[in-house]
Amino acid sequence: MLLLQSATRLHRSRARIGLAIAGGGPIGGMYEMGVLRALDQAVDGLDLTALDVYVGVSSGAFLAASLANRIDTEQMCRIFITGDANDVRFDPDAFIRPAVREYFNRLASVPGLFWDGWRSLVSHPGEFRLGEVVGRLGTLIPTGLFDNKRIATFLHEAYTRHGRTDDFRELKRKLYIVAVDLDNGEAVRFGAEGWDDVPISKAVQASAALPALYPPVEIRGRQFVDGALRRTMHASAAFDAGIDLFIGINPLVPVDASNASHPRGKQTSRLASGGLPMVLSQTFRTLLQSRMQVGMQRHAQQYDDIDQLVFEPSPRDGDMFFTSAFSYGARADVCDFAHAATLTDLRERYDELAPLLARHGLTLRRDILDAPTASLSASLDAPPRRITEATERLRRALDDVDAMLKSRQIAQKA
């Protein structure tokens, strides 16, 4: 489903484009990858690795940071879907390993907790309250089930080879990764002035630290958690950069259970029958989407010279709701579904989108949109040969020269 907000004022001669990618767990990330791959194919003139500003939140931070590091959509599909990337090996099991150290740290506090409780009971027997006991026992619950240190390790390894970088300050494009300070609720933009010395891999680890699943990430003595706790996409980080066209992707929307398709052929008109997980999922999705919609309306008034395009699933897309948010096995199906759904949106809204994109120097490709058998897997070329550090740096240098020549041509025409 495509949400479109057209600007009411004229644009500069050279369009500046910003991209914001929200969170949604592994499945949400796969949906976003499918959308990005479809845009990469269907919009001529749109280079997703050479935009002016990127904003990433939670799982979206993986994709935003990779694009800013000039890892294109085909290579990302090979890393996370087909597994035949020429230099990066992705192991999904590494992201769901138990946070053993966190468990032991909590267990180590048991003797002291019981000693304090016993001493309080003996000293003030009349003040004993069951609620207080429950509250004390709550401190024994781990802050996260899984260890997220491997996230930073994986990204650091990927971003320190073949001309990439794990340093915000060395990127050619602006990148913001958003996380929230657990102790004061402040949203911090890693990559902004004062926070650009934090490694990109560490910032992504912090932004994706969803409470209860991953423990908070300590940076400069502060504890950071998932950036979605404050806002869904943090689109204002892109708007503040002075862009002309905004592209946003939000994978989490509430489902219309009465009309949604179920990936396993079941029909569920009452989500409560699915228990607490479904109730919480619907609640969480409703909050995120409504917050995003309010933000879009506010931005349309505040930034009336910016065109906005936001891609998200339809409430009838049961594939995105009934698939477990942490199912890695379904990632190829979800990515392919998002790819097809996005091409359908672009085709059905062609008459409205074509003139809007044209004023930014972009063109919709009818040959891609009208191909009924187009699939994500079919869009990938033959598996690449293994490349060396030298050849990859040369390729990047040639890409820089090509981008510079195109920029000069546009300036001359203007």
CSV table of C-alpha atoms in Angstrom, one decimal:
chain,number,residue,atom,x,y,z
A,1,MET,CA,0.0,0.0,0.0
A,2,LEU,CA,1.4,3.4,-1.0
A,3,LEU,CA,0.8,6.6,0.9
A,4,LEU,CA,1.4,9.7,-1.2
A,5,GLN,CA,1.7,13.3,-0.1
A,6,SER,CA,2.4,15.7,-2.9
A,7,ALA,CA,4.4,19.0,-2.3
A,8,THR,CA,2.6,22.3,-2.9
A,9,ARG,CA,5.7,24.3,-3.7
A,10,LEU,CA,8.4,24.2,-6.4
A,11,HIS,CA,11.6,22.3,-6.0
A,12,ARG,CA,15.3,23.0,-6.6
A,13,SER,CA,16.9,22.2,-9.9
A,14,ARG,CA,18.7,19.2,-8.4
A,15,ALA,CA,16.4,16.9,-6.4
A,16,ARG,CA,17.7,15.8,-3.0
A,17,ILE,CA,16.3,12.5,-1.9
A,18,GLY,CA,16.0,11.1,1.6
A,19,LEU,CA,15.1,7.5,2.7
A,20,ALA,CA,13.8,6.5,6.1
A,21,ILE,CA,13.4,2.8,7.0
A,22,ALA,CA,11.4,1.7,10.1
A,23,GLY,CA,11.8,-1.4,12.2
A,24,GLY,CA,9.8,-4.6,12.3
A,25,GLY,CA,12.1,-7.5,13.3
A,26,PRO,CA,13.6,-9.9,10.8
A,27,ILE,CA,10.4,-10.3,8.9
A,28,GLY,CA,9.9,-6.5,8.7
A,29,GLY,CA,13.4,-6.2,7.4
A,30,MET,CA,12.7,-8.7,4.7
A,31,TYR,CA,9.6,-6.8,3.7
A,32,GLU,CA,11.6,-3.6,3.4
A,33,MET,CA,14.2,-5.3,1.4
A,34,GLY,CA,11.6,-6.5,-1.1
A,35,VAL,CA,10.3,-2.9,-1.4
A,36,LEU,CA,13.8,-1.5,-2.0
A,37,ARG,CA,14.5,-4.1,-4.6
A,38,ALA,CA,11.3,-3.3,-6.5
A,39,LEU,CA,12.1,0.5,-6.4
A,40,ASP,CA,15.6,-0.2,-7.6
A,41,GLN,CA,14.3,-2.1,-10.6
A,42,ALA,CA,11.2,0.0,-11.5
A,43,VAL,CA,12.4,3.6,-11.0
A,44,ASP,CA,14.9,4.7,-13.6
A,45,GLY,CA,17.4,7.3,-12.3
A,46,LEU,CA,17.0,6.2,-8.6
A,47,ASP,CA,20.3,5.0,-7.2
A,48,LEU,CA,19.5,3.8,-3.7
A,49,THR,CA,23.2,3.7,-2.8
A,50,ALA,CA,23.7,7.4,-3.7
A,51,LEU,CA,20.8,9.2,-1.9
A,52,ASP,CA,21.4,12.4,0.1
A,53,VAL,CA,20.4,11.1,3.5
A,54,TYR,CA,19.5,7.8,5.1
A,55,VAL,CA,17.6,7.2,8.4
A,56,GLY,CA,17.4,3.8,9.9
A,57,VAL,CA,15.5,2.5,12.9
A,58,SER,CA,15.7,-0.9,14.5
A,59,SER,CA,15.8,-3.6,11.7
A,60,GLY,CA,15.6,-0.8,9.2
A,61,ALA,CA,19.0,0.4,10.5
A,62,PHE,CA,20.6,-2.7,8.9
A,63,LEU,CA,19.3,-1.7,5.5
A,64,ALA,CA,19.9,2.0,5.7
A,65,ALA,CA,23.5,1.5,6.9
A,66,SER,CA,24.2,-1.0,4.2
A,67,LEU,CA,22.8,1.3,1.4
A,68,ALA,CA,24.8,4.2,2.8
A,69,ASN,CA,27.9,1.9,2.6
A,70,ARG,CA,27.0,1.3,-1.1
A,71,ILE,CA,25.8,-2.3,-0.7
A,72,ASP,CA,23.1,-2.3,-3.3
A,73,THR,CA,19.8,-4.2,-3.1
A,74,GLU,CA,20.9,-7.1,-5.2
A,75,GLN,CA,23.9,-7.7,-3.0
A,76,MET,CA,21.7,-7.4,0.1
A,77,CYS,CA,19.3,-10.0,-1.3
A,78,ARG,CA,22.3,-12.3,-1.8
A,79,ILE,CA,23.5,-11.7,1.7
A,80,PHE,CA,20.2,-12.2,3.5
A,81,ILE,CA,18.1,-14.3,1.1
A,82,THR,CA,20.0,-16.5,-1.3
A,83,GLY,CA,23.2,-16.7,0.7
A,84,ASP,CA,25.5,-16.6,-2.4
A,85,ALA,CA,27.1,-13.2,-1.7
A,86,ASN,CA,30.7,-13.0,-2.7
A,87,ASP,CA,32.1,-11.6,0.5
A,88,VAL,CA,29.6,-11.6,3.4
A,89,ARG,CA,28.2,-14.7,5.1
A,90,PHE,CA,25.0,-14.3,7.1
A,91,ASP,CA,24.1,-16.7,9.9
A,92,PRO,CA,20.6,-16.1,11.3
A,93,ASP,CA,21.2,-18.4,14.2
A,94,ALA,CA,23.9,-16.0,15.5
A,95,PHE,CA,21.2,-13.4,16.2
A,96,ILE,CA,19.1,-15.6,18.5
A,97,ARG,CA,21.7,-17.0,20.8
A,98,PRO,CA,20.8,-16.9,24.5
A,99,ALA,CA,22.2,-13.9,26.4
A,100,VAL,CA,24.0,-16.2,28.8
A,101,ARG,CA,26.0,-13.5,30.5
A,102,GLU,CA,22.8,-11.6,31.3
A,103,TYR,CA,21.3,-14.7,32.8
A,104,PHE,CA,24.3,-15.3,35.0
A,105,ASN,CA,24.4,-11.7,36.1
A,106,ARG,CA,20.8,-11.9,37.2
A,107,LEU,CA,21.3,-15.2,39.0
A,108,ALA,CA,24.4,-13.8,40.8
A,109,SER,CA,22.1,-11.2,42.4
A,110,VAL,CA,19.8,-13.8,44.0
A,111,PRO,CA,21.7,-14.2,47.3
A,112,GLY,CA,21.9,-10.4,47.9
A,113,LEU,CA,18.2,-10.0,47.0
A,114,PHE,CA,17.1,-12.7,49.4
A,115,TRP,CA,19.4,-11.4,52.2
A,116,ASP,CA,18.0,-7.8,51.8
A,117,GLY,CA,14.4,-9.2,51.9
A,118,TRP,CA,15.1,-11.3,55.0
A,119,ARG,CA,16.7,-8.4,56.8
A,120,SER,CA,13.8,-6.1,55.9
A,121,LEU,CA,11.3,-8.7,57.1
A,122,VAL,CA,13.1,-9.1,60.4
A,123,SER,CA,13.6,-5.4,61.0
A,124,HIS,CA,10.1,-4.3,60.0
A,125,PRO,CA,7.8,-7.3,60.2
A,126,GLY,CA,4.6,-5.2,60.1
A,127,GLU,CA,5.5,-3.5,56.8
A,128,PHE,CA,5.7,-6.8,54.8
A,129,ARG,CA,3.8,-6.5,51.6
A,130,LEU,CA,3.4,-9.2,48.8
A,131,GLY,CA,3.6,-6.5,46.1
A,132,GLU,CA,7.0,-5.4,47.3
A,133,VAL,CA,8.2,-9.0,47.2
A,134,VAL,CA,7.0,-9.4,43.6
A,135,GLY,CA,8.7,-6.1,42.7
A,136,ARG,CA,12.0,-7.3,44.1
A,137,LEU,CA,11.7,-10.6,42.2
A,138,GLY,CA,11.2,-8.6,39.0
A,139,THR,CA,14.8,-7.5,39.2
A,140,LEU,CA,15.8,-11.2,38.5
A,141,ILE,CA,14.2,-11.2,35.1
A,142,PRO,CA,16.9,-10.7,32.3
A,143,THR,CA,16.6,-7.5,30.3
A,144,GLY,CA,16.9,-9.5,27.1
A,145,LEU,CA,16.5,-13.1,26.0
A,146,PHE,CA,19.1,-13.0,23.2
A,147,ASP,CA,22.7,-11.8,22.9
A,148,ASN,CA,22.9,-8.9,20.5
A,149,LYS,CA,26.7,-8.5,20.5
A,150,ARG,CA,27.0,-10.6,17.4
A,151,ILE,CA,25.0,-8.0,15.5
A,152,ALA,CA,27.8,-5.4,15.9
A,153,THR,CA,30.4,-8.1,15.2
A,154,PHE,CA,28.7,-9.1,11.9
A,155,LEU,CA,28.3,-5.6,10.7
A,156,HIS,CA,31.8,-4.5,11.7
A,157,GLU,CA,33.2,-7.3,9.6
A,158,ALA,CA,31.0,-6.5,6.7
A,159,TYR,CA,31.7,-2.7,6.9
A,160,THR,CA,35.5,-2.9,7.2
A,161,ARG,CA,36.2,-4.7,3.9
A,162,HIS,CA,36.1,-3.8,0.2
A,163,GLY,CA,36.2,-0.1,0.6
A,164,ARG,CA,33.4,0.2,3.1
A,165,THR,CA,33.6,1.9,6.4
A,166,ASP,CA,32.3,1.4,10.0
A,167,ASP,CA,32.8,5.2,10.6
A,168,PHE,CA,29.9,7.7,10.0
A,169,ARG,CA,32.5,10.4,9.2
A,170,GLU,CA,33.9,8.5,6.3
A,171,LEU,CA,30.6,8.0,4.5
A,172,LYS,CA,30.0,10.0,1.3
A,173,ARG,CA,26.3,10.3,2.3
A,174,LYS,CA,24.6,11.3,5.5
A,175,LEU,CA,23.4,8.4,7.7
A,176,TYR,CA,21.4,8.6,10.9
A,177,ILE,CA,20.8,5.6,13.1
A,178,VAL,CA,18.3,6.3,15.8
A,179,ALA,CA,18.2,4.7,19.3
A,180,VAL,CA,16.5,5.7,22.6
A,181,ASP,CA,18.3,6.3,25.9
A,182,LEU,CA,16.5,4.0,28.3
A,183,ASP,CA,17.1,6.1,31.4
A,184,ASN,CA,15.6,9.4,30.1
A,185,GLY,CA,13.6,8.5,26.9
A,186,GLU,CA,15.7,10.7,24.7
A,187,ALA,CA,16.1,9.8,21.0
A,188,VAL,CA,19.7,10.0,19.8
A,189,ARG,CA,20.7,10.3,16.2
A,190,PHE,CA,24.0,8.4,15.8
A,191,GLY,CA,25.8,10.0,12.9
A,192,ALA,CA,24.8,13.5,13.9
A,193,GLU,CA,27.3,16.0,15.3
A,194,GLY,CA,28.5,14.8,18.6
A,195,TRP,CA,27.5,11.2,18.0
A,196,ASP,CA,29.3,10.5,14.7
A,197,ASP,CA,32.3,8.9,16.4
A,198,VAL,CA,30.3,5.9,17.5
A,199,PRO,CA,30.9,2.9,15.1
A,200,ILE,CA,28.0,2.3,12.7
A,201,SER,CA,27.9,-1.3,13.7
A,202,LYS,CA,27.5,-0.3,17.4
A,203,ALA,CA,24.8,2.2,16.5
A,204,VAL,CA,22.8,-0.4,14.6
A,205,GLN,CA,23.1,-2.8,17.5
A,206,ALA,CA,21.7,-0.1,19.9
A,207,SER,CA,18.9,0.8,17.5
A,208,ALA,CA,17.8,-2.8,17.2
A,209,ALA,CA,17.8,-3.6,20.9
A,210,LEU,CA,14.1,-4.3,21.3
A,211,PRO,CA,13.4,-4.5,25.0
A,212,ALA,CA,12.8,-8.0,26.4
A,213,LEU,CA,14.4,-9.6,23.3
A,214,TYR,CA,17.8,-7.9,23.4
A,215,PRO,CA,19.5,-6.2,26.4
A,216,PRO,CA,20.2,-2.5,26.2
A,217,VAL,CA,23.5,-1.5,24.6
A,218,GLU,CA,25.9,0.6,26.6
A,219,ILE,CA,27.5,3.6,24.8
A,220,ARG,CA,29.4,6.3,26.7
A,221,GLY,CA,28.0,5.0,29.9
A,222,ARG,CA,24.4,5.3,28.7
A,223,GLN,CA,21.9,2.4,28.0
A,224,PHE,CA,20.3,2.5,24.6
A,225,VAL,CA,17.3,0.5,23.2
A,226,ASP,CA,15.2,0.3,20.1
A,227,GLY,CA,14.7,3.6,18.3
A,228,ALA,CA,11.0,2.8,17.5
A,229,LEU,CA,10.1,3.5,21.1
A,230,ARG,CA,10.0,7.2,20.3
A,231,ARG,CA,8.9,7.3,16.7
A,232,THR,CA,8.1,4.9,13.9
A,233,MET,CA,10.5,6.2,11.2
A,234,HIS,CA,12.1,9.3,12.6
A,235,ALA,CA,11.4,10.9,9.2
A,236,SER,CA,12.2,14.4,10.6
A,237,ALA,CA,15.9,13.5,10.5
A,238,ALA,CA,15.6,13.3,6.7
A,239,PHE,CA,13.3,16.3,6.4
A,240,ASP,CA,15.7,18.5,8.4
A,241,ALA,CA,18.5,17.7,5.9
A,242,GLY,CA,16.7,19.8,3.2
A,243,ILE,CA,15.4,17.1,0.9
A,244,ASP,CA,12.9,17.4,-2.0
A,245,LEU,CA,11.6,13.8,-2.2
A,246,PHE,CA,11.1,11.6,0.9
A,247,ILE,CA,10.8,7.8,0.6
A,248,GLY,CA,9.7,5.9,3.7
A,249,ILE,CA,9.1,2.2,4.4
A,250,ASN,CA,7.0,1.0,7.3
A,251,PRO,CA,6.4,-2.8,7.5
A,252,LEU,CA,4.1,-2.9,10.5
A,253,VAL,CA,0.4,-2.1,10.1
A,254,PRO,CA,-2.6,-3.5,11.9
A,255,VAL,CA,-4.3,-6.4,10.1
A,256,ASP,CA,-8.0,-6.5,9.0
A,257,ALA,CA,-8.5,-10.0,10.4
A,258,SER,CA,-12.0,-10.4,8.8
A,259,ASN,CA,-10.7,-9.8,5.3
A,260,ALA,CA,-7.0,-10.7,5.4
A,261,SER,CA,-5.5,-13.7,3.7
A,262,HIS,CA,-3.8,-16.2,5.9
A,263,PRO,CA,-0.6,-17.8,4.6
A,264,ARG,CA,-1.6,-21.2,5.9
A,265,GLY,CA,-5.1,-21.1,4.6
A,266,LYS,CA,-6.8,-20.4,7.9
A,267,GLN,CA,-9.3,-17.8,8.6
A,268,THR,CA,-9.2,-15.7,11.8
A,269,SER,CA,-11.8,-13.0,12.3
A,270,ARG,CA,-11.1,-12.7,16.1
A,271,LEU,CA,-7.4,-12.1,16.9
A,272,ALA,CA,-8.0,-12.7,20.6
A,273,SER,CA,-8.4,-16.4,19.8
A,274,GLY,CA,-4.7,-16.4,19.0
A,275,GLY,CA,-3.8,-15.5,22.5
A,276,LEU,CA,-1.6,-12.7,24.0
A,277,PRO,CA,1.0,-12.7,21.2
A,278,MET,CA,-1.6,-11.7,18.5
A,279,VAL,CA,-3.3,-9.2,20.8
A,280,LEU,CA,0.1,-7.5,21.5
A,281,SER,CA,1.1,-7.6,17.9
A,282,GLN,CA,-2.1,-5.9,16.8
A,283,THR,CA,-1.8,-3.3,19.5
A,284,PHE,CA,1.9,-2.6,18.7
A,285,ARG,CA,1.2,-2.3,15.0
A,286,THR,CA,-1.8,0.0,15.5
A,287,LEU,CA,0.3,2.4,17.7
A,288,LEU,CA,3.2,2.5,15.2
A,289,GLN,CA,1.0,3.1,12.2
A,290,SER,CA,-1.2,5.8,13.8
A,291,ARG,CA,1.9,7.6,15.1
A,292,MET,CA,3.4,7.5,11.6
A,293,GLN,CA,0.3,8.8,9.9
A,294,VAL,CA,0.1,11.7,12.4
A,295,GLY,CA,3.7,12.5,11.6
A,296,MET,CA,3.1,12.5,7.9
A,297,GLN,CA,0.3,14.9,8.2
A,298,ARG,CA,2.4,17.2,10.4
A,299,HIS,CA,5.3,17.0,8.0
A,300,ALA,CA,3.0,17.8,5.0
A,301,GLN,CA,2.2,21.2,6.7
A,302,GLN,CA,5.7,21.9,8.0
A,303,TYR,CA,7.6,20.8,4.9
A,304,ASP,CA,5.2,21.7,2.1
A,305,ASP,CA,8.0,21.7,-0.5
A,306,ILE,CA,8.7,18.0,0.0
A,307,ASP,CA,7.0,15.1,-1.8
A,308,GLN,CA,6.4,12.1,0.4
A,309,LEU,CA,6.1,8.4,-0.6
A,310,VAL,CA,5.6,5.8,2.1
A,311,PHE,CA,5.3,2.1,1.4
A,312,GLU,CA,3.7,-0.3,3.8
A,313,PRO,CA,1.6,-3.5,3.6
A,314,SER,CA,-2.1,-3.5,3.2
A,315,PRO,CA,-4.3,-4.4,6.2
A,316,ARG,CA,-5.5,-7.3,4.0
A,317,ASP,CA,-2.0,-8.7,3.7
A,318,GLY,CA,-2.1,-11.5,6.2
A,319,ASP,CA,1.3,-12.7,5.2
A,320,MET,CA,2.9,-9.9,7.1
A,321,PHE,CA,0.8,-10.3,10.2
A,322,PHE,CA,0.4,-14.1,10.7
A,323,THR,CA,4.1,-14.8,9.9
A,324,SER,CA,6.2,-14.8,13.1
A,325,ALA,CA,8.1,-11.5,13.4
A,326,PHE,CA,11.2,-13.6,14.2
A,327,SER,CA,10.9,-16.3,11.6
A,328,TYR,CA,14.0,-16.5,9.5
A,329,GLY,CA,12.7,-19.4,7.5
A,330,ALA,CA,10.0,-17.3,5.9
A,331,ARG,CA,12.3,-14.4,4.9
A,332,ALA,CA,12.4,-15.3,1.2
A,333,ASP,CA,8.6,-15.6,0.9
A,334,VAL,CA,8.1,-12.3,2.6
A,335,CYS,CA,10.7,-10.5,0.6
A,336,ASP,CA,9.2,-11.8,-2.7
A,337,PHE,CA,5.7,-10.9,-1.5
A,338,ALA,CA,6.8,-7.3,-0.8
A,339,HIS,CA,8.6,-7.1,-4.1
A,340,ALA,CA,5.5,-8.1,-6.0
A,341,ALA,CA,3.2,-5.9,-3.9
A,342,THR,CA,5.3,-2.8,-4.5
A,343,LEU,CA,5.5,-3.3,-8.2
A,344,THR,CA,1.7,-3.6,-8.2
A,345,ASP,CA,1.3,-0.4,-6.2
A,346,LEU,CA,3.6,1.4,-8.7
A,347,ARG,CA,1.7,0.1,-11.6
A,348,GLU,CA,-1.8,0.9,-10.2
A,349,ARG,CA,-0.7,4.4,-9.2
A,350,TYR,CA,1.3,5.1,-12.4
A,351,ASP,CA,-0.7,8.0,-13.6
A,352,GLU,CA,-0.3,9.8,-10.3
A,353,LEU,CA,3.3,8.8,-9.6
A,354,ALA,CA,4.8,9.4,-13.0
A,355,PRO,CA,4.6,13.2,-13.0
A,356,LEU,CA,5.6,13.5,-9.4
A,357,LEU,CA,8.7,11.4,-9.9
A,358,ALA,CA,9.5,13.3,-13.2
A,359,ARG,CA,10.0,16.5,-11.4
A,360,HIS,CA,12.8,14.8,-9.5
A,361,GLY,CA,14.4,13.4,-12.6
A,362,LEU,CA,13.0,9.9,-12.1
A,363,THR,CA,11.0,7.7,-14.5
A,364,LEU,CA,8.9,4.7,-13.9
A,365,ARG,CA,9.8,1.7,-16.1
A,366,ARG,CA,6.7,0.3,-17.8
A,367,ASP,CA,8.7,-2.7,-19.0
A,368,ILE,CA,9.3,-3.7,-15.4
A,369,LEU,CA,5.8,-2.8,-14.1
A,370,ASP,CA,4.0,-4.6,-16.9
A,371,ALA,CA,6.0,-7.9,-16.6
A,372,PRO,CA,3.4,-10.3,-15.0
A,373,THR,CA,6.0,-12.9,-14.1
A,374,ALA,CA,8.5,-10.6,-12.5
A,375,SER,CA,9.9,-12.0,-9.3
A,376,LEU,CA,12.6,-11.0,-6.9
A,377,SER,CA,14.7,-14.1,-7.6
A,378,ALA,CA,14.4,-13.5,-11.4
A,379,SER,CA,15.7,-9.9,-10.9
A,380,LEU,CA,19.1,-11.2,-9.6
A,381,ASP,CA,21.9,-11.8,-12.1
A,382,ALA,CA,24.0,-14.9,-12.1
A,383,PRO,CA,25.9,-15.5,-8.8
A,384,PRO,CA,28.9,-13.2,-8.7
A,385,ARG,CA,32.5,-14.4,-8.8
A,386,ARG,CA,34.6,-13.8,-5.7
A,387,ILE,CA,36.1,-10.3,-5.8
A,388,THR,CA,39.3,-8.9,-4.3
A,389,GLU,CA,39.8,-5.8,-2.2
A,390,ALA,CA,41.5,-4.1,-5.1
A,391,THR,CA,38.8,-4.8,-7.7
A,392,GLU,CA,36.1,-3.7,-5.4
A,393,ARG,CA,37.9,-0.4,-4.7
A,394,LEU,CA,38.3,0.2,-8.4
A,395,ARG,CA,34.6,-0.5,-9.0
A,396,ARG,CA,33.7,2.1,-6.4
A,397,ALA,CA,36.1,4.6,-7.8
A,398,LEU,CA,34.5,4.2,-11.3
A,399,ASP,CA,31.1,4.6,-9.7
A,400,ASP,CA,32.2,7.8,-8.2
A,401,VAL,CA,33.5,9.1,-11.5
A,402,ASP,CA,30.2,8.1,-13.2
A,403,ALA,CA,28.2,9.9,-10.5
A,404,MET,CA,30.3,13.0,-10.8
A,405,LEU,CA,29.8,13.2,-14.6
A,406,LYS,CA,26.0,12.7,-14.2
A,407,SER,CA,25.9,15.5,-11.6
A,408,ARG,CA,27.7,17.9,-14.0
A,409,GLN,CA,25.4,17.0,-16.8
A,410,ILE,CA,22.4,17.8,-14.6
A,411,ALA,CA,23.9,21.1,-13.5
A,412,GLN,CA,24.6,22.1,-17.1
A,413,LYS,CA,21.0,21.4,-18.2
A,414,ALA,CA,19.8,23.4,-15.2
